[in-house]
Amino acid sequence: MRKLYFLLPGTDGKFACGGLWAELKALNLVQQFCSADVVTYRQREKGKLFIDDLLKEKNLSDVIFVISWGFDIAQLVAKLKQYNVVYHAHSAGYPFRLPASIPIITVSRYTMAYWGEKSPNSLIYYLPNQISDEFQNLGLERDIDVLVQARKSSEYLIKELIPALQKHCKVLVVDSYVEDLPGLFNRAKVYLYDSAEYWAQQRVSEGFGLQPMEALACGCQVFSSVNGGLADYLDPGFNCYKIAGYSQEYDVQRILKVIDISVAFSLSEEFLAEYRTENIINRFRVILNELNEFFDHTMQQPSNIKSLTGIRVAKLLAQRIYGKLEKKYFKQ
């Protein structure tokens, strides 16, 4: 099995975000059965490989480069065009295309569907993000009525809904890094998440949305938007509530009703099993075995399936219209 190099711009606080943590989690999981390391490409870091140094090696056919940082993908694809490359897609909507020689591993079925339409000739796989075992319902007394993380929250949530809720219940707004997030989720009765506005401004989409899943795993009732990858697992009326529902007053009414209900909320382990460590590792093994076979094949055989470009789509549409006209007017 080829060695994996996970390409990251850097791993310090400057690049801290959900995508970085998710990629480092994936690295830690794959290291349990395969050789894998981090390689940085924007800044050099002590004790880590740097891409320009690594590419000086003559034979890299026995490695796979895993790229994931959306805004850098186009440049990385050009830089690594002669090597084995896999795109680990956390989000959708970035303005680049991928050749069929680059397989795509997606973190949600939503993202898989996006790439299935945009890159129909690429190998595409589904590997959901891991929900660590530390995210579980501990059955503790919940002393926070409503929990909100400010990052990615909509203007409506921060400036309208939260002030209205603060008149009736205890609301905690977190605007910095939380070391013990499972502990915080276990203290909260309700967790609010509304990221649709944030991702619309970024002009890309929510690839997975870890926090609502982590909150659900810890026994929080979740009020959330259902944009992008959130729709993979959120099911309003059954395991969550849709936030920003028609009016602020209706949101407040529904949230206060949930707070007042004393019945404990808990997701089944069967539901969570898809996102737990064992399943992720099992899926990773299968995917990497197929990727190694694929890269063996590409060494012997060039791609020969026509790409579904804009020009080809226009040509196919013209042929279809011509075929209909010919059938209607020229065939008796």
Coordinates of C-alpha atoms in Angstrom, one line a residue:
M1 CA 0.0 0.0 0.0
R2 CA 1.3 3.4 -1.0
K3 CA 2.3 5.9 1.7
L4 CA 0.0 8.9 2.2
Y5 CA 1.1 12.5 2.4
F6 CA -1.6 14.8 3.7
L7 CA -0.9 18.3 2.3
L8 CA -1.7 21.2 4.6
P9 CA -0.7 24.9 4.4
G10 CA 0.4 24.6 8.0
T11 CA -0.8 23.3 11.3
D12 CA -0.4 26.1 13.7
G13 CA -3.0 28.6 15.0
K14 CA -2.8 30.7 11.8
F15 CA -4.6 27.9 9.9
A16 CA -6.8 26.6 12.8
C17 CA -10.3 25.8 11.6
G18 CA -12.7 22.8 11.3
G19 CA -11.2 21.7 8.1
L20 CA -7.7 21.5 9.6
W21 CA -9.0 19.5 12.7
A22 CA -10.9 17.1 10.4
E23 CA -7.9 16.5 8.2
L24 CA -5.7 15.8 11.2
K25 CA -8.3 13.4 12.5
A26 CA -8.3 11.6 9.2
L27 CA -4.5 11.4 9.3
N28 CA -4.6 9.9 12.8
L29 CA -7.1 7.3 11.8
V30 CA -5.3 6.2 8.6
Q31 CA -2.0 5.9 10.6
Q32 CA -3.6 3.0 12.5
F33 CA -3.2 0.8 9.4
C34 CA -1.1 2.7 6.8
S35 CA 2.0 4.8 6.7
A36 CA 1.0 8.5 6.5
D37 CA 2.5 11.9 7.4
V38 CA 1.7 15.6 7.2
V39 CA 3.5 17.7 4.5
T40 CA 3.2 21.5 4.7
Y41 CA 3.3 23.7 1.6
R42 CA 2.8 27.4 2.7
Q43 CA 5.2 27.5 5.6
R44 CA 8.0 25.3 7.0
E45 CA 7.4 23.8 10.4
K46 CA 9.9 22.0 12.6
G47 CA 9.6 18.3 12.5
K48 CA 7.4 18.2 9.4
L49 CA 8.1 17.6 5.7
F50 CA 7.9 20.6 3.3
I51 CA 6.5 20.0 -0.2
D52 CA 9.4 21.5 -2.2
D53 CA 11.9 19.4 -0.4
L54 CA 9.8 16.3 -0.9
L55 CA 9.4 16.8 -4.6
K56 CA 13.1 16.8 -5.1
E57 CA 13.0 13.0 -4.6
K58 CA 13.2 11.2 -7.9
N59 CA 10.7 8.4 -7.4
L60 CA 7.4 9.2 -5.8
S61 CA 5.2 6.6 -7.6
D62 CA 4.8 4.7 -4.3
V63 CA 3.1 7.6 -2.5
I64 CA -0.3 9.3 -2.7
F65 CA -0.7 13.1 -2.0
V66 CA -4.0 13.9 -0.3
I67 CA -5.0 17.5 -0.9
S68 CA -7.9 19.2 0.8
W69 CA -7.5 23.0 1.3
G70 CA -10.2 24.3 -1.1
F71 CA -8.8 27.6 -2.1
D72 CA -5.4 26.1 -2.9
I73 CA -6.5 23.1 -4.9
A74 CA -6.1 24.5 -8.3
Q75 CA -2.4 25.5 -7.6
L76 CA -1.7 22.1 -6.0
V77 CA -3.2 20.1 -8.9
A78 CA -0.9 22.0 -11.3
K79 CA 2.1 21.4 -9.0
L80 CA 1.4 17.7 -8.6
K81 CA 0.1 16.8 -12.0
Q82 CA 2.7 14.0 -12.5
Y83 CA 2.0 12.4 -9.2
N84 CA -0.7 10.3 -7.5
V85 CA -3.2 12.7 -6.0
V86 CA -6.5 12.4 -4.2
Y87 CA -8.8 15.3 -3.3
H88 CA -10.4 15.0 0.1
A89 CA -13.4 17.2 -0.4
H90 CA -14.7 18.9 2.7
S91 CA -16.9 21.5 0.9
A92 CA -18.5 22.1 -2.5
G93 CA -18.6 25.2 -4.7
Y94 CA -15.0 26.1 -5.3
P95 CA -14.3 27.4 -8.8
F96 CA -12.0 24.6 -10.1
R97 CA -12.3 21.4 -12.1
L98 CA -10.5 18.2 -11.5
P99 CA -9.1 15.7 -14.1
A100 CA -10.3 12.1 -14.1
S101 CA -6.8 11.1 -12.8
I102 CA -7.6 12.6 -9.4
P103 CA -10.1 10.5 -7.3
I104 CA -12.3 12.3 -4.8
I105 CA -13.1 11.3 -1.3
T106 CA -16.1 13.3 0.0
V107 CA -17.1 13.8 3.7
S108 CA -20.8 13.8 3.0
R109 CA -23.3 12.4 0.6
Y110 CA -24.2 16.0 -0.3
T111 CA -20.6 16.7 -1.4
M112 CA -20.5 13.3 -3.1
A113 CA -23.6 14.2 -5.2
Y114 CA -22.0 17.6 -6.1
W115 CA -18.8 16.0 -7.4
G116 CA -20.8 13.2 -9.0
E117 CA -22.3 15.9 -11.3
K118 CA -19.2 18.0 -11.7
S119 CA -16.7 15.2 -12.2
P120 CA -18.6 12.3 -13.7
N121 CA -15.5 10.5 -14.9
S122 CA -13.6 10.6 -11.6
L123 CA -13.6 7.9 -9.0
I124 CA -15.7 9.2 -6.0
Y125 CA -16.0 7.8 -2.5
Y126 CA -17.9 8.6 0.7
L127 CA -16.0 8.8 3.9
P128 CA -17.8 10.8 6.6
N129 CA -16.0 12.8 9.2
Q130 CA -15.3 11.1 12.5
I131 CA -17.4 11.9 15.6
S132 CA -14.9 11.0 18.4
D133 CA -16.1 8.7 21.2
E134 CA -15.7 11.5 23.7
F135 CA -18.8 13.1 22.2
Q136 CA -21.4 11.1 24.1
N137 CA -24.3 11.8 26.5
L138 CA -22.9 11.6 30.1
G139 CA -26.3 12.1 31.7
L140 CA -25.2 15.2 33.6
E141 CA -27.4 18.0 34.9
R142 CA -27.7 20.6 32.3
D143 CA -27.2 24.1 33.7
I144 CA -27.1 26.0 30.3
D145 CA -30.5 26.5 28.6
V146 CA -29.1 27.6 25.2
L147 CA -25.6 27.2 23.8
V148 CA -24.4 29.1 20.7
Q149 CA -21.0 29.3 19.0
A150 CA -20.6 32.7 17.5
R151 CA -18.4 31.6 14.6
K152 CA -20.5 30.9 11.4
S153 CA -23.7 32.1 13.2
S154 CA -26.1 34.2 11.2
E155 CA -26.8 37.9 11.9
Y156 CA -30.4 36.9 12.7
L157 CA -29.1 34.4 15.3
I158 CA -26.7 36.8 17.0
K159 CA -28.6 40.1 16.8
E160 CA -32.2 39.1 17.0
L161 CA -32.9 35.6 18.3
I162 CA -30.3 35.5 21.1
P163 CA -31.3 38.8 22.7
A164 CA -35.0 37.7 22.6
L165 CA -34.1 34.4 24.3
Q166 CA -31.9 36.1 26.9
K167 CA -35.1 37.6 28.3
H168 CA -36.5 34.2 29.2
C169 CA -33.6 31.8 29.8
K170 CA -29.9 31.3 30.3
V171 CA -27.9 31.7 27.1
L172 CA -24.2 31.1 26.7
V173 CA -22.5 32.5 23.6
V174 CA -19.0 31.1 22.9
D175 CA -16.7 33.2 20.7
S176 CA -13.3 31.5 21.3
Y177 CA -11.7 28.0 21.2
V178 CA -13.3 25.5 23.7
E179 CA -10.9 22.9 25.0
D180 CA -13.6 20.6 26.4
L181 CA -16.4 20.9 23.9
P182 CA -18.0 17.5 24.8
G183 CA -18.2 18.8 28.4
L184 CA -19.9 22.0 27.2
F185 CA -22.4 20.1 25.1
N186 CA -23.2 17.9 28.0
R187 CA -24.1 21.0 30.1
A188 CA -26.5 22.5 27.5
K189 CA -30.1 21.7 26.9
V190 CA -30.4 23.3 23.4
Y191 CA -27.7 24.0 20.8
L192 CA -28.3 26.6 18.1
Y193 CA -26.5 26.5 14.7
D194 CA -27.3 28.6 11.7
S195 CA -24.6 28.6 9.1
A196 CA -26.5 29.1 5.8
E197 CA -25.8 32.8 5.7
Y198 CA -22.0 32.3 6.5
W199 CA -21.5 29.8 3.7
A200 CA -23.5 32.0 1.2
Q201 CA -21.0 34.8 1.8
Q202 CA -18.1 32.4 1.3
R203 CA -19.7 31.3 -2.0
V204 CA -19.0 27.6 -1.0
S205 CA -21.2 25.2 0.9
E206 CA -21.2 23.5 4.3
G207 CA -19.5 20.2 3.6
F208 CA -20.5 18.3 6.7
G209 CA -21.1 20.5 9.8
L210 CA -19.5 18.7 12.7
Q211 CA -20.9 20.7 15.6
P212 CA -24.6 19.8 15.3
M213 CA -23.7 16.1 15.1
E214 CA -21.4 16.4 18.1
A215 CA -24.1 18.2 20.1
L216 CA -26.7 15.6 19.2
A217 CA -24.2 12.8 20.3
C218 CA -24.0 14.6 23.7
G219 CA -27.7 14.7 24.2
C220 CA -28.4 18.3 23.2
Q221 CA -31.5 19.3 21.4
V222 CA -30.4 21.0 18.2
F223 CA -32.0 23.9 16.3
S224 CA -30.1 24.2 13.0
S225 CA -30.1 25.2 9.4
V226 CA -30.1 22.2 7.0
N227 CA -27.9 23.6 4.2
G228 CA -25.2 21.6 2.5
G229 CA -23.9 18.5 4.2
L230 CA -26.1 19.1 7.3
A231 CA -28.9 17.6 5.3
D232 CA -27.0 14.2 5.4
Y233 CA -28.0 13.6 9.0
L234 CA -30.3 16.3 10.3
D235 CA -34.0 15.4 10.1
P236 CA -36.2 18.2 11.4
G237 CA -39.1 16.9 13.5
F238 CA -37.3 13.7 14.2
N239 CA -33.8 14.4 15.5
C240 CA -33.6 18.2 15.4
Y241 CA -35.6 21.4 14.7
K242 CA -35.2 23.8 11.7
I243 CA -34.0 27.2 13.0
A244 CA -35.1 30.5 11.5
G245 CA -38.6 29.1 11.0
Y246 CA -40.9 31.8 9.7
S247 CA -40.6 34.3 12.6
Q248 CA -38.5 35.1 15.6
E249 CA -41.5 34.7 17.9
Y250 CA -42.1 31.2 16.6
D251 CA -38.4 30.3 17.1
V252 CA -38.5 31.6 20.7
Q253 CA -41.7 29.7 21.3
R254 CA -40.3 26.4 20.1
I255 CA -37.0 26.7 21.8
L256 CA -38.6 27.6 25.2
K257 CA -40.9 24.6 24.8
V258 CA -38.0 22.3 24.3
I259 CA -36.2 23.7 27.3
D260 CA -39.2 23.2 29.5
I261 CA -39.6 19.5 28.5
S262 CA -37.9 17.4 31.1
V263 CA -37.6 14.2 28.9
A264 CA -33.9 13.5 28.2
F265 CA -32.9 13.4 24.5
S266 CA -30.5 10.7 23.2
L267 CA -29.5 9.5 19.8
S268 CA -29.1 5.7 19.3
E269 CA -25.7 4.3 18.9
E270 CA -26.9 2.7 15.7
F271 CA -27.4 6.2 14.3
L272 CA -24.0 7.3 15.4
A273 CA -22.1 4.2 14.3
E274 CA -21.7 5.5 10.8
Y275 CA -19.6 8.3 12.1
R276 CA -17.6 6.5 14.8
T277 CA -14.0 5.4 14.6
E278 CA -14.5 1.7 13.7
N279 CA -16.7 2.4 10.7
I280 CA -14.4 5.2 9.4
I281 CA -11.3 3.0 9.6
N282 CA -13.1 0.1 7.9
R283 CA -14.3 2.4 5.0
F284 CA -10.8 4.0 4.8
R285 CA -9.2 0.6 4.2
V286 CA -11.6 -0.3 1.4
I287 CA -11.1 3.1 -0.3
L288 CA -7.3 3.0 -0.1
N289 CA -7.2 -0.5 -1.5
E290 CA -9.2 0.6 -4.5
L291 CA -7.1 3.8 -4.8
N292 CA -3.9 1.7 -4.9
E293 CA -5.3 -0.5 -7.7
F294 CA -6.4 2.6 -9.6
F295 CA -3.0 4.2 -9.5
D296 CA -1.4 0.9 -10.6
H297 CA -3.8 1.1 -13.6
T298 CA -3.0 4.8 -14.4
M299 CA 0.7 3.8 -14.8
Q300 CA -0.3 1.7 -17.8
Q301 CA -3.4 3.3 -19.2
P302 CA -4.2 7.0 -20.0
S303 CA -7.7 8.3 -19.5
N304 CA -9.9 7.9 -22.6
I305 CA -13.4 8.8 -21.5
K306 CA -14.7 12.1 -22.9
S307 CA -15.0 14.8 -20.3
L308 CA -18.4 16.4 -19.7
T309 CA -17.2 20.0 -20.4
G310 CA -19.5 22.9 -21.1
I311 CA -18.7 22.7 -24.8
R312 CA -19.5 19.0 -24.9
V313 CA -22.8 19.5 -23.1
A314 CA -23.7 22.2 -25.6
K315 CA -22.8 19.9 -28.5
L316 CA -24.9 17.0 -27.0
L317 CA -27.8 19.4 -26.5
A318 CA -27.6 20.6 -30.1
Q319 CA -27.5 17.0 -31.4
R320 CA -30.5 16.2 -29.3
I321 CA -32.5 19.1 -30.7
Y322 CA -31.4 18.3 -34.2
G323 CA -32.4 14.7 -33.8
K324 CA -35.9 15.8 -32.7
L325 CA -36.3 18.2 -35.6
E326 CA -35.1 15.6 -38.0
K327 CA -37.5 13.0 -36.7
K328 CA -40.4 15.5 -36.9
Y329 CA -39.8 17.2 -40.3
F330 CA -37.6 14.9 -42.4
K331 CA -38.6 11.3 -41.5
Q332 CA -41.9 10.2 -43.0

